[in-house]
Coordinates of C-alpha atoms and ligand atoms in Angstrom, one line a residue:
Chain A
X4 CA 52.3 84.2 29.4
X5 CA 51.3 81.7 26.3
X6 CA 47.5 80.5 26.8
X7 CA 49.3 76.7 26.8
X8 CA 51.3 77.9 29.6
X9 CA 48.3 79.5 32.0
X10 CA 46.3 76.1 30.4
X11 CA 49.3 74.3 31.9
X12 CA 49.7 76.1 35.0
X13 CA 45.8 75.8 35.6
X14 CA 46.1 71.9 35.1
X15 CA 49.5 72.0 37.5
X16 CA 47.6 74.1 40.0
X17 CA 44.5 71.5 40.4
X18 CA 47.1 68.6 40.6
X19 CA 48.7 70.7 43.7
X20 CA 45.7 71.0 45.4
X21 CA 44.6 67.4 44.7
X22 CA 48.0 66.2 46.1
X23 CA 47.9 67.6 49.7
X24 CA 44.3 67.1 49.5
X25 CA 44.0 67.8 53.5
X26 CA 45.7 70.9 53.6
X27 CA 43.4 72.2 50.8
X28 CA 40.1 71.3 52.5
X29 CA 41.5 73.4 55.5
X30 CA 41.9 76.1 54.1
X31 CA 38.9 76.0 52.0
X32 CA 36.7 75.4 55.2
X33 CA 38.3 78.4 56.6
X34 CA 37.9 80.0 54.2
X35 CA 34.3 79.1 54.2
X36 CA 33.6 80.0 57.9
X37 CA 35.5 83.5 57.6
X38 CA 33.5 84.4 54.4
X39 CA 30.2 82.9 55.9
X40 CA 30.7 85.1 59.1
X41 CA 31.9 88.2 57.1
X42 CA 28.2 87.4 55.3
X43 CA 26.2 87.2 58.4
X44 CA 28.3 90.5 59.6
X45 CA 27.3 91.9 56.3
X46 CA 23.8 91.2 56.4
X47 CA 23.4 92.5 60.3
X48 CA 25.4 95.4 59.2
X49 CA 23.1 96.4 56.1
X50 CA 19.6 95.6 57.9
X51 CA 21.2 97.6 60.8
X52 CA 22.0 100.6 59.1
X53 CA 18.3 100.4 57.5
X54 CA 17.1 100.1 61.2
X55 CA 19.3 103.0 61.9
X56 CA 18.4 105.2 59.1
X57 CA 15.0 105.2 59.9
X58 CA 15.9 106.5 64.0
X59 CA 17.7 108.7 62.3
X60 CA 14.9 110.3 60.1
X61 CA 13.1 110.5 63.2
X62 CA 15.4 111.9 65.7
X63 CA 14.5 115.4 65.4
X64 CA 16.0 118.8 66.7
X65 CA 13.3 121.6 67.7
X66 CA 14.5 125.3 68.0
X67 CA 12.1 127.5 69.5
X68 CA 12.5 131.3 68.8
X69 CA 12.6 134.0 71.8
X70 CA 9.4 136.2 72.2
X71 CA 8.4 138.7 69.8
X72 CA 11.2 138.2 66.7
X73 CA 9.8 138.9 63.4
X74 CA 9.4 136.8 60.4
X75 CA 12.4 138.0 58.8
X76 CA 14.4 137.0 61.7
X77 CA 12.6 133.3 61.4
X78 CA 13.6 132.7 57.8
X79 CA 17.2 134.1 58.8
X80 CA 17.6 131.2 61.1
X81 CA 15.4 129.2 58.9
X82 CA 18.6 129.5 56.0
X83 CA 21.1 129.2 58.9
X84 CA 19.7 125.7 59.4
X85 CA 19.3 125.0 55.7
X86 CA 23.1 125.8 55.4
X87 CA 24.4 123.0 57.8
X88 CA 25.5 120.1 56.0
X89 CA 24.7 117.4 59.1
X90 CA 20.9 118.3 58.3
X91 CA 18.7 116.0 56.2
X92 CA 15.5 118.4 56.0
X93 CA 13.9 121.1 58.1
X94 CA 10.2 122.1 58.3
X95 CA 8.7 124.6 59.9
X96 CA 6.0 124.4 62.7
X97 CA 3.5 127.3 64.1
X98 CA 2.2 127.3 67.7
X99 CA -1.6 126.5 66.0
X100 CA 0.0 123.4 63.9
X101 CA 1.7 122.2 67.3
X102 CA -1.5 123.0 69.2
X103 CA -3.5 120.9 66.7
X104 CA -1.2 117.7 66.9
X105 CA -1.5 117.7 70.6
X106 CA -4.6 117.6 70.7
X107 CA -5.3 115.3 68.0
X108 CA -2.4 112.6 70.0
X109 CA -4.4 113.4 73.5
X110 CA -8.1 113.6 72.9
X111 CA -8.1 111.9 69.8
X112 CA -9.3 114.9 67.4
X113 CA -12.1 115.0 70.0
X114 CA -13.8 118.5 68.7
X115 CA -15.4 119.7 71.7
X116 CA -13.0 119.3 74.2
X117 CA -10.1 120.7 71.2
X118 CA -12.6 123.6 71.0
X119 CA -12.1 124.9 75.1
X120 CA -9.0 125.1 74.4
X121 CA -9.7 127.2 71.1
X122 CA -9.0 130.7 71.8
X123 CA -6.3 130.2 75.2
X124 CA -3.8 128.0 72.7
X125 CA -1.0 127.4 75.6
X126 CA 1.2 126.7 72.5
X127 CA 1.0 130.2 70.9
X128 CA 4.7 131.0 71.0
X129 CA 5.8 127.7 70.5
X130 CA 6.5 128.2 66.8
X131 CA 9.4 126.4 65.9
X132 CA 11.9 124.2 63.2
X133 CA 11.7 120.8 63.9
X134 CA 15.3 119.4 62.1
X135 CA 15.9 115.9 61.1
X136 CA 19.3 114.6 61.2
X137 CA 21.6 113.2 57.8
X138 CA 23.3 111.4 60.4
X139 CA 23.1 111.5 64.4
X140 CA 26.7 111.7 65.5
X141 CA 26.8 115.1 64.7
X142 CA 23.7 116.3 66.3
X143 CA 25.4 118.0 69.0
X144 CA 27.8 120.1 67.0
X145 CA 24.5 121.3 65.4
X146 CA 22.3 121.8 68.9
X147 CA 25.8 123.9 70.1
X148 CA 25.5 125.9 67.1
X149 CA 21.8 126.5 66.9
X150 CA 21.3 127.4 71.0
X151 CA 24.1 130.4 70.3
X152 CA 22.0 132.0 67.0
X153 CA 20.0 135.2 67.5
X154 CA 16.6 134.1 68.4
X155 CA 16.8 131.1 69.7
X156 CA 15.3 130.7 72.9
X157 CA 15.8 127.0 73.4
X158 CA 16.9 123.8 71.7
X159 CA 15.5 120.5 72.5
X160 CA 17.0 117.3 71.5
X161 CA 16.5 113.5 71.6
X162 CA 20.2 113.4 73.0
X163 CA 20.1 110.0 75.0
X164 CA 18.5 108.5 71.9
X165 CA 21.2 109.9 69.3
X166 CA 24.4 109.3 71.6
X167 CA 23.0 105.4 72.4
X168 CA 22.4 104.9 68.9
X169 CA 25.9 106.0 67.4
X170 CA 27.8 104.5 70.3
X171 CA 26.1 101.1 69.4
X172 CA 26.5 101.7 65.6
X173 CA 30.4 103.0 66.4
X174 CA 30.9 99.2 69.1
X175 CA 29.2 97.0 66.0
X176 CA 31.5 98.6 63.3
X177 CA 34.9 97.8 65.6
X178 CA 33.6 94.0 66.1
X179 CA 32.8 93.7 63.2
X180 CA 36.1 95.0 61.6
X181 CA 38.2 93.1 64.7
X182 CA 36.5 90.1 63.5
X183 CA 37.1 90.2 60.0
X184 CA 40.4 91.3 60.1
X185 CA 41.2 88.5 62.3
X186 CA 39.5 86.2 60.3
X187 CA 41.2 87.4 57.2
X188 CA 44.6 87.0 58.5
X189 CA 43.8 83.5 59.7
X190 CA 42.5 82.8 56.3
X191 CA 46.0 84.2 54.6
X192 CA 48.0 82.5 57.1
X193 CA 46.2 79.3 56.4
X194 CA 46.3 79.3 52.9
X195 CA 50.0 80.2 53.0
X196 CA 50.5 77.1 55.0
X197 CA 49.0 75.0 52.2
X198 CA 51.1 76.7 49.5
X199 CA 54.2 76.3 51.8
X200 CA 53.4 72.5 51.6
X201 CA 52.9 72.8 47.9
X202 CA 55.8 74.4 47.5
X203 CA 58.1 71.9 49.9
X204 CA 56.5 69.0 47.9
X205 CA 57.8 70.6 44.8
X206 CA 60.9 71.9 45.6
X207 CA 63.2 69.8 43.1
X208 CA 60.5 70.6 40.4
X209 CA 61.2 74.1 40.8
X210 CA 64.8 74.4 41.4
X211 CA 65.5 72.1 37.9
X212 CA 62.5 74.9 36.1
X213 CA 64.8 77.6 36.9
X214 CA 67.5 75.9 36.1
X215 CA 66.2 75.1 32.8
X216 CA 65.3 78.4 31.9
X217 CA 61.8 79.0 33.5
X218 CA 60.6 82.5 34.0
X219 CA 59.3 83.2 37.5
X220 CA 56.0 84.2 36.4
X221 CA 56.0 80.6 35.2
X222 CA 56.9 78.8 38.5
X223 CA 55.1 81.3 40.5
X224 CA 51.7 80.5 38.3
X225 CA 50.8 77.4 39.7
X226 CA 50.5 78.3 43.2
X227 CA 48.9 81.5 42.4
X228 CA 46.5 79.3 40.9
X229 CA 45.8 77.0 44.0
X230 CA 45.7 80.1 46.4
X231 CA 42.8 81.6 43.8
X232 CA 41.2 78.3 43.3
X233 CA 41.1 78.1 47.2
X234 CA 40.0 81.4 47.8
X235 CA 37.1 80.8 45.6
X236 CA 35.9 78.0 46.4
X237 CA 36.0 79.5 50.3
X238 CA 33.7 82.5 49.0
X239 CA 31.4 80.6 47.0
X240 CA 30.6 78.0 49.2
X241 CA 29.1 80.4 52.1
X242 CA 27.5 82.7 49.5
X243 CA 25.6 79.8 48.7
X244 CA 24.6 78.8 51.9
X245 CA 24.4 82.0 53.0
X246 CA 21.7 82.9 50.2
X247 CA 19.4 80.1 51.6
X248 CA 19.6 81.3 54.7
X249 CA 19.1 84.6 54.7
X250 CA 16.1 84.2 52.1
X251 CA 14.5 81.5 54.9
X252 CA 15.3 83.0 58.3
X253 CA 13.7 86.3 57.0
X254 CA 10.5 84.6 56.2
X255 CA 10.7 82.7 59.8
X256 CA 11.1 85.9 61.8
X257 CA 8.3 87.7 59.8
X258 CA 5.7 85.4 60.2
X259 CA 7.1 84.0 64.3
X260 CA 7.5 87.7 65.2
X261 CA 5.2 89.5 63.6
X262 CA 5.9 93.0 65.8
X263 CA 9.1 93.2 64.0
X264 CA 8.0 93.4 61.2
X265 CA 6.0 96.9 62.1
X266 CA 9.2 98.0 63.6
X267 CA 11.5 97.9 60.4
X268 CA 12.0 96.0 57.3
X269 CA 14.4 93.4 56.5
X270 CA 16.4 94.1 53.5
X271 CA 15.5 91.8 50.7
X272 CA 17.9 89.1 49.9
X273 CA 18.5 90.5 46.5
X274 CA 19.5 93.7 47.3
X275 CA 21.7 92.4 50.2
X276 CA 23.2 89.5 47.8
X277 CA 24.0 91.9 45.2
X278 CA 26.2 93.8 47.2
X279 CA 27.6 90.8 49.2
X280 CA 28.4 88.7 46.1
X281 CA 31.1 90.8 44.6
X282 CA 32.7 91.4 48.0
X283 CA 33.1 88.2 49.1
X284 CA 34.2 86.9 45.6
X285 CA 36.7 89.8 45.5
X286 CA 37.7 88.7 49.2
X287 CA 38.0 85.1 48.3
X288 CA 40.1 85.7 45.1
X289 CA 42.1 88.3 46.7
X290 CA 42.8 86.0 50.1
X291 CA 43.8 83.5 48.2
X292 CA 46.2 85.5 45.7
X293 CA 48.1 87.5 48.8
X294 CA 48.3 84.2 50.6
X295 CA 50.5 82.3 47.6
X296 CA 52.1 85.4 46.4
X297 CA 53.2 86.5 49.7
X298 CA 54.5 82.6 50.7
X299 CA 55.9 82.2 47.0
X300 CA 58.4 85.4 47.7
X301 CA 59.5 84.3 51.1
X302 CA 59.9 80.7 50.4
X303 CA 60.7 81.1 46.8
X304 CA 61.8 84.6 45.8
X305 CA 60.1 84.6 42.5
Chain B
X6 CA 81.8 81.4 24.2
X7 CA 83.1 80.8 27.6
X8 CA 85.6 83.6 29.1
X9 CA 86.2 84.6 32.8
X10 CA 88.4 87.1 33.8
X11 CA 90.3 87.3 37.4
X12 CA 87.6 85.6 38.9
X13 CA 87.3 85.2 42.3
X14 CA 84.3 83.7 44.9
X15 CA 85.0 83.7 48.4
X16 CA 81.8 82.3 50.1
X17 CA 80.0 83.6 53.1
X18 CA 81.9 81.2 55.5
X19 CA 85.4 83.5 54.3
X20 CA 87.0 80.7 52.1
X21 CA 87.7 81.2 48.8
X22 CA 86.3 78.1 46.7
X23 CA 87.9 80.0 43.3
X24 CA 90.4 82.6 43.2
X25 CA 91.8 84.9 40.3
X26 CA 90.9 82.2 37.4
X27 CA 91.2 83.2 33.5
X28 CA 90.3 81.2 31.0
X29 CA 88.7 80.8 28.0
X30 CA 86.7 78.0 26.1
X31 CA 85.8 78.4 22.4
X32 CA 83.0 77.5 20.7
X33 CA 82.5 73.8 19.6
X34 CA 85.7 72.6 22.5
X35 CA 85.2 69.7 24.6
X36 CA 86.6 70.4 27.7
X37 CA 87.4 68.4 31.0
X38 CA 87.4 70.4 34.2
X39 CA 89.7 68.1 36.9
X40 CA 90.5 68.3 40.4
X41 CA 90.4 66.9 43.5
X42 CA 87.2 67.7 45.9
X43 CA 86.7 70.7 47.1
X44 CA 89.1 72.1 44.6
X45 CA 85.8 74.8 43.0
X46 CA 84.5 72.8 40.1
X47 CA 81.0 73.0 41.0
X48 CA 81.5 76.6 42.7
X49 CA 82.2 77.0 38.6
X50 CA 79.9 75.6 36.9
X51 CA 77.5 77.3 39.5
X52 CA 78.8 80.6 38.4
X53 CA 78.9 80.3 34.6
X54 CA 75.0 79.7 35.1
X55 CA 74.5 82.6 36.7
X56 CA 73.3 81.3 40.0
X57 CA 75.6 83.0 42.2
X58 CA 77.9 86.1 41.1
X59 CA 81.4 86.2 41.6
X60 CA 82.8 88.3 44.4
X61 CA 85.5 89.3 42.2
X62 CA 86.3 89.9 38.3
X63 CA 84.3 89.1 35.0
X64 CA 82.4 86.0 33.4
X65 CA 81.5 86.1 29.6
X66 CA 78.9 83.6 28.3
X67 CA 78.1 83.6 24.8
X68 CA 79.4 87.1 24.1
X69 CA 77.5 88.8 27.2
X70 CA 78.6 89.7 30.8
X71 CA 77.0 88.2 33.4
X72 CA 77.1 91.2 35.6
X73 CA 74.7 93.5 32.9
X74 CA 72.2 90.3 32.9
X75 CA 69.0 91.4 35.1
X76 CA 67.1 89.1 37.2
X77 CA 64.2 88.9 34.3
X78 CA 66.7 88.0 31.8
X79 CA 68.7 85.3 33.9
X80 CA 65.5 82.8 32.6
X81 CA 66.6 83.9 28.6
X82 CA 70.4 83.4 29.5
X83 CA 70.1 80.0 30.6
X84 CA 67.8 78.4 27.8
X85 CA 71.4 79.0 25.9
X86 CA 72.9 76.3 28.5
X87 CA 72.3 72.5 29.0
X88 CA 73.6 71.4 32.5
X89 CA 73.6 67.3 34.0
X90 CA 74.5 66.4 37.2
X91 CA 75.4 63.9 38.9
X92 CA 72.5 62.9 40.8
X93 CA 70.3 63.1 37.7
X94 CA 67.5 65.4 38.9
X95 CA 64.7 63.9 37.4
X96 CA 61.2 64.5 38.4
X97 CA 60.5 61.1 39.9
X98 CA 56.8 61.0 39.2
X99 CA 57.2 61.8 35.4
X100 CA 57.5 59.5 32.6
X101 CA 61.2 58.8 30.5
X102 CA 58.8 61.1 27.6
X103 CA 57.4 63.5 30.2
X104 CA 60.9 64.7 31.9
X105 CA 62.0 65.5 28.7
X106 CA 58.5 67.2 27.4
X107 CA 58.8 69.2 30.6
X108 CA 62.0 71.2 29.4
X109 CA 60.5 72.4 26.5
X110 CA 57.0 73.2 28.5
X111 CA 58.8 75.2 30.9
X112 CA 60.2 77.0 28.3
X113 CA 56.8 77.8 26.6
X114 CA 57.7 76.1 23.6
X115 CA 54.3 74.9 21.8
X116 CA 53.0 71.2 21.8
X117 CA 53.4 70.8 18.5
X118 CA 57.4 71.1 18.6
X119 CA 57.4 69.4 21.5
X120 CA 55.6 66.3 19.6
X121 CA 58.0 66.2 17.4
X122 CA 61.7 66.7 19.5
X123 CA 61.5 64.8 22.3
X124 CA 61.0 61.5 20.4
X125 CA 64.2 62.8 17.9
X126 CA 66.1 63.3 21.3
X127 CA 65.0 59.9 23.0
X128 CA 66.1 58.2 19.7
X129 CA 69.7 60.4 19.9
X130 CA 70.5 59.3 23.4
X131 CA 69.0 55.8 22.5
X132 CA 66.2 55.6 25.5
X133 CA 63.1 55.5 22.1
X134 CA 62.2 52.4 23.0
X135 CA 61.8 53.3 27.3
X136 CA 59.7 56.8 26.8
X137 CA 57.0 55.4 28.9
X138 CA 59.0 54.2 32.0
X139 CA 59.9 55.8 35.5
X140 CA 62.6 57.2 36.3
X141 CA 63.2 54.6 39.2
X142 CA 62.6 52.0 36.5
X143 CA 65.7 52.8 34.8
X144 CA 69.7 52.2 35.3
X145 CA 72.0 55.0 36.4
X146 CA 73.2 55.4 32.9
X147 CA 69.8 55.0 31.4
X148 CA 68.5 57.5 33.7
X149 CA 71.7 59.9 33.1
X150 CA 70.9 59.4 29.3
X151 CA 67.4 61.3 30.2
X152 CA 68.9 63.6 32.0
X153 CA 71.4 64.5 28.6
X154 CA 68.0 64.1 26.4
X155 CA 66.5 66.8 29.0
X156 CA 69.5 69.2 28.4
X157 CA 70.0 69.0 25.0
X158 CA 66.0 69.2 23.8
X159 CA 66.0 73.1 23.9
X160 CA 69.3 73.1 21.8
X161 CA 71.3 75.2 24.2
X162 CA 74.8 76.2 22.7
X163 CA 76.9 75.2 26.0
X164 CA 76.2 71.6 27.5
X165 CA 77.7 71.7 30.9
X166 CA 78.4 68.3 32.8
X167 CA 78.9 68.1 36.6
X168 CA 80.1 64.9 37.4
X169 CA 78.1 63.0 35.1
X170 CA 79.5 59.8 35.4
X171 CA 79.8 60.3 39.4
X172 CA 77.2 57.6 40.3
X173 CA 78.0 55.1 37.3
X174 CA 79.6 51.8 36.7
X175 CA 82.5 51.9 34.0
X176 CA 80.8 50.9 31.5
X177 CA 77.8 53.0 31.8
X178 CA 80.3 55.7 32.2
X179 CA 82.5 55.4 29.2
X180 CA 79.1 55.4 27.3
X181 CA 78.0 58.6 28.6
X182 CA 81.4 59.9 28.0
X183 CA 81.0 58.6 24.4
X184 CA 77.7 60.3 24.1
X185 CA 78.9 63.6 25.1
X186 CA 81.7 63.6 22.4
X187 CA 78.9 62.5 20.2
X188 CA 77.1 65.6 21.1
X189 CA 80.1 67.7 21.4
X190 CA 81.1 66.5 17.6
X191 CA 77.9 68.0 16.6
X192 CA 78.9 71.5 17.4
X193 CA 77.8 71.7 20.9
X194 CA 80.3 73.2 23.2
X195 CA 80.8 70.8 26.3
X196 CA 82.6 71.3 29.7
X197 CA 82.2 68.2 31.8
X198 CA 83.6 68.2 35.2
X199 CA 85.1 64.8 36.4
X200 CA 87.8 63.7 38.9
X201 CA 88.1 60.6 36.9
X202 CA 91.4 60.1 35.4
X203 CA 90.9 57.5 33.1
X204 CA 88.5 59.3 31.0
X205 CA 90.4 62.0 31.1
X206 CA 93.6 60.8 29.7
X207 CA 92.1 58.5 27.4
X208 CA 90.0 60.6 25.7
X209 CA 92.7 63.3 24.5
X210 CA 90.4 66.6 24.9
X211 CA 91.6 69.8 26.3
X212 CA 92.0 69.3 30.3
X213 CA 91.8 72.4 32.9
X214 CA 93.1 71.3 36.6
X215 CA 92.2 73.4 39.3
X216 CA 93.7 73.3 43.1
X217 CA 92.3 74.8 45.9
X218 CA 90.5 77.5 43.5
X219 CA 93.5 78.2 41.7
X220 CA 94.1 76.9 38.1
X221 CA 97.2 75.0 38.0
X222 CA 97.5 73.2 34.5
X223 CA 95.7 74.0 31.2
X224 CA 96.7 71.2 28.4
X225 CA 95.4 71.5 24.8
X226 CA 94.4 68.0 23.3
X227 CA 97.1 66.9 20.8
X228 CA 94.9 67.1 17.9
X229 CA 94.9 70.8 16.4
X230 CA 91.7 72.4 17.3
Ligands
LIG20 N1 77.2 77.1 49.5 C1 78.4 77.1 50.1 N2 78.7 77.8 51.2 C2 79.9 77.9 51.7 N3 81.0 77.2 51.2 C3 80.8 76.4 50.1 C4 79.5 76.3 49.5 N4 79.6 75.5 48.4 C5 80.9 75.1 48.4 N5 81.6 75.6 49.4 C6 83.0 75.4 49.6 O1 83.7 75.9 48.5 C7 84.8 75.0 48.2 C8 84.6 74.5 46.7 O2 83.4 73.7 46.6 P1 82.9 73.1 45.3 O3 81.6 72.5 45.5 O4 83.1 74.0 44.2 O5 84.0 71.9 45.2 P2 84.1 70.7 44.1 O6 85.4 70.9 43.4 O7 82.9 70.7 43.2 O8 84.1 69.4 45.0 P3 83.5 68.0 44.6 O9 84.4 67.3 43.7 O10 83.5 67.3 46.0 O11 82.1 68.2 44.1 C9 84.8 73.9 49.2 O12 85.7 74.2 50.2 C10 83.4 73.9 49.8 O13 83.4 73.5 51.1
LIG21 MG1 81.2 69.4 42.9

């Protein structure tokens, strides 16, 4: 297409949109609302998985080792562990290092009372790996394997903690997909609606264009135009409000509840904007063009 | 220029609106298409533009065969073809100057040429002084001149007319008539359908009857082509 043609289609496009005026502004404010929830999705989503991420690196797997195996056999399971993919890092703890943190969470790194203790450590064989997890859901493939190795006497696992926390994570992601999808399709249905208007208005217009000698990227442009110029306006809109929010309610819930904040860390606004920005823009532009494409060949077959 | 060969078109409904026609118009002809209604004239014109094929036989315009012309080329085939209609079809919300301007836009053509044609076109079919009015501002035969002006501003090859003097007084009509032969004497082949008699036989041009689909005279004007 010429430049005077997309400069023509562009000025046609705007006039469309100015013409059924109501129309337009419905499907821009739904577009609005399904891009602003998709944002407040987003933003749970991302400070979730931080929350997550840091359960994770602390949801741990301990393998103790039957009585009496030798070192060798140790660093054999030691690289057995090392091999699984599911495992973020592994270190290994003696009966004395155990011993030592007991006492110091218990008596407080009280001396005396450690020292009673001293030469009866009732940790001694509890040498063991403590495992921390890339990613919980597959903890129990990993405790399955580990409990059937030479030498293990015994796995323990945080299992309540791992299964409630992937269930939850696995229950947010379907909403939040449901949701979106819904919202999306509501959105392209919508905007379709508008262009089906557009289109109806125009219909002589179009019928003498082709007639005339139009190509069909030519009469198609204009709608394409006002589904795009729709779309946009529906992502940029929440993005903006969207952006004030999340930089104020992030500063309210810090400083209102303060325990949070030793509990996990929201994401800042940049990093979470950086991400969101080209999504929803993508979104917006890409509702917008399926919606008028889509209404353009069933109404129009160009 | 103009050739179809056992054509046929039977529409969905089972009745054929044209059935085994052959003829041929040459280049630079002015030609009247008669008949009473119903009898396939538009079904005609409908099919030399390519927007429906024929269920049988072969169409030539300009030298190529409407059956080898894909959907991305129908758009080139037709900036080779002028049509009017009866009703006009003009875009009610556009200027006498804009309806014209719009043709050549929609045919990409840059705003330079258009500057310069559509005022040489408006002067042809003597609406120069009206550029700026409405449509609804004009007279049937005014508003059928912008309709010719419209056709004629990409210089298509073929001008075809579908009733164009259907919705006009006499007078208006004759002068549209007289404009077309005007056009026609300027090397523009012209087919104009009419069931108007008077035109027909006064104006001595080559005259094609059709009945019920079928062609059933073909008289030559008397003046050697
Ligand atoms: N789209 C269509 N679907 C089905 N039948 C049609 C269609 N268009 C026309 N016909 C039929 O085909 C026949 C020829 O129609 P056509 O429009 O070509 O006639 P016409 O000669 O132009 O008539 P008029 O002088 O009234 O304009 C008629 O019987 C008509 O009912
Ligand atoms: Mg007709």
């Amino acid at each position: 297409m010429k430049l005077r043609s997309i400069m023509y289609s562009i000025g046609q496009g705007f006039k469309s949109i100015w013409r059924n005026k109501m129309f337009s502004l419905a499907s821009v404010a739904t577009m609005t609302a399904c891009i602003f929830l998709f944002g407040i999705f987003f933003s749970l989503g991302v400070n979730f998985s931080g929350m997550l991420k840091n359960v994770e690196e602390s949801v741990a797997v301990t393998v103790f080792f039957e009585k009496g195996i030798t070192q060798e056999q140790k660093d054999a399971i030691g690289n057995d562990i090392k091999a699984r993919t599911e495992v973020s890092s592994y270190k290994y703890v003696s009966g004395k290092q155990a011993f030592d943190t007991v006492i110091k969470d218990f008596y407080g790194g009280n001396k005396e009372l450690a020292e009673s203790f001293a030469d009866d450590n009732p940790l001694a064989d509890s040498d063991n790996y403590q495992i921390f997890m890339k990613d919980v859901s597959s903890q129990q493939k990993l405790v399955t394997y580990l409990s059937k190795l030479q030498g293990v006497r015994e796995v323990h696992q945080s299992e309540a903690a791992a299964r409630t926390l992937t269930d939850f994570s696995r229950l947010i992601s379907v909403i939040f997909g449901s949701v979106i999808i819904i919202l999306i399709a509501v959105a392209i249905f919508l905007i379709s609606n508008t262009i089906t208007v557009g289109i109806s208005v125009r219909k002589e217009e179009i019928a003498i264009m082709k007639l005339i000698g139009a190509k069909d990227s030519f009469v198609r442009a204009p709608f394409i135009v006002e589904g795009i110029v729709i779309g946009l306006s529906g992502s940029i809109i929440p993005l903006i409000i969207l952006w004030f929010m999340y930089k104020n309610l992030i500063v309210y819930i810090a400083s209102k509840y303060q325990f949070l904040s030793n509990l996990f860390k929201f994401v800042p606004e940049t990093s979470v904007f950086k991400t969101l920005v080209p999504i929803a823009l993508i979104l917006g532009v890409g509702i917008g063009y399926i919606g008028s494409r889509f209404t353009l060949h069933r109404h129009l077959n160009v | 220029m103009i050739k179809m060969e056992h054509v046929s078109k039977t529409y969905q409904t089972g009745m054929p609106a044209l059935s085994d026609i052959n003829l041929h118009i040459r280049p630079g002809e002015f030609v009247f298409i008669t008949g009473v209604s119903g009898s396939g004239k538009s079904t005609m014109i409908k099919l030399l533009l390519d927007e429906m094929k024929p269920t049988k036989g072969r169409i030539f315009v300009n030298g190529k065969n409407l059956a080898g012309i894909t959907r991305r080329n129908i758009p080139y085939f037709r900036r080779n073809i002028g049509v009017v209609f009866q009703d006009f079809r003009l875009l009610q919300d556009r200027s006498v100057y804009d309806n014209v301007a719009f043709a050549m836009k929609v045919v990409e053509t840059s705003n330079k040429k258009i500057k310069k044609s559509v005022p040489e076109i408006l002067s042809m079919v003597g609406l120069a002084a009206k550029y700026r009015s409405l449509p609804k501002q004009l007279s049937g035969g005014e508003q059928q001149r912008v309709a010719i002006a419209r056709a004629l501003v990409n210089q298509p090859k073929i001008l075809l007319a579908d009733e164009p003097t259907g919705n006009l007084d006499n007078p208006n009509g004759w002068a549209i008539m007289k404009l077309l032969e005007e056009i026609n004497e300027k090397g523009t082949t012209v087919v104009v359908v009419t069931h108007n008699l008077e035109f027909v036989e006064k104006m001595d041009k080559r005259v094609i009857t059709i009945k019920k689909g079928q062609i059933v005279s073909d008289k030559e004007s008397s003046e050697e082509f």
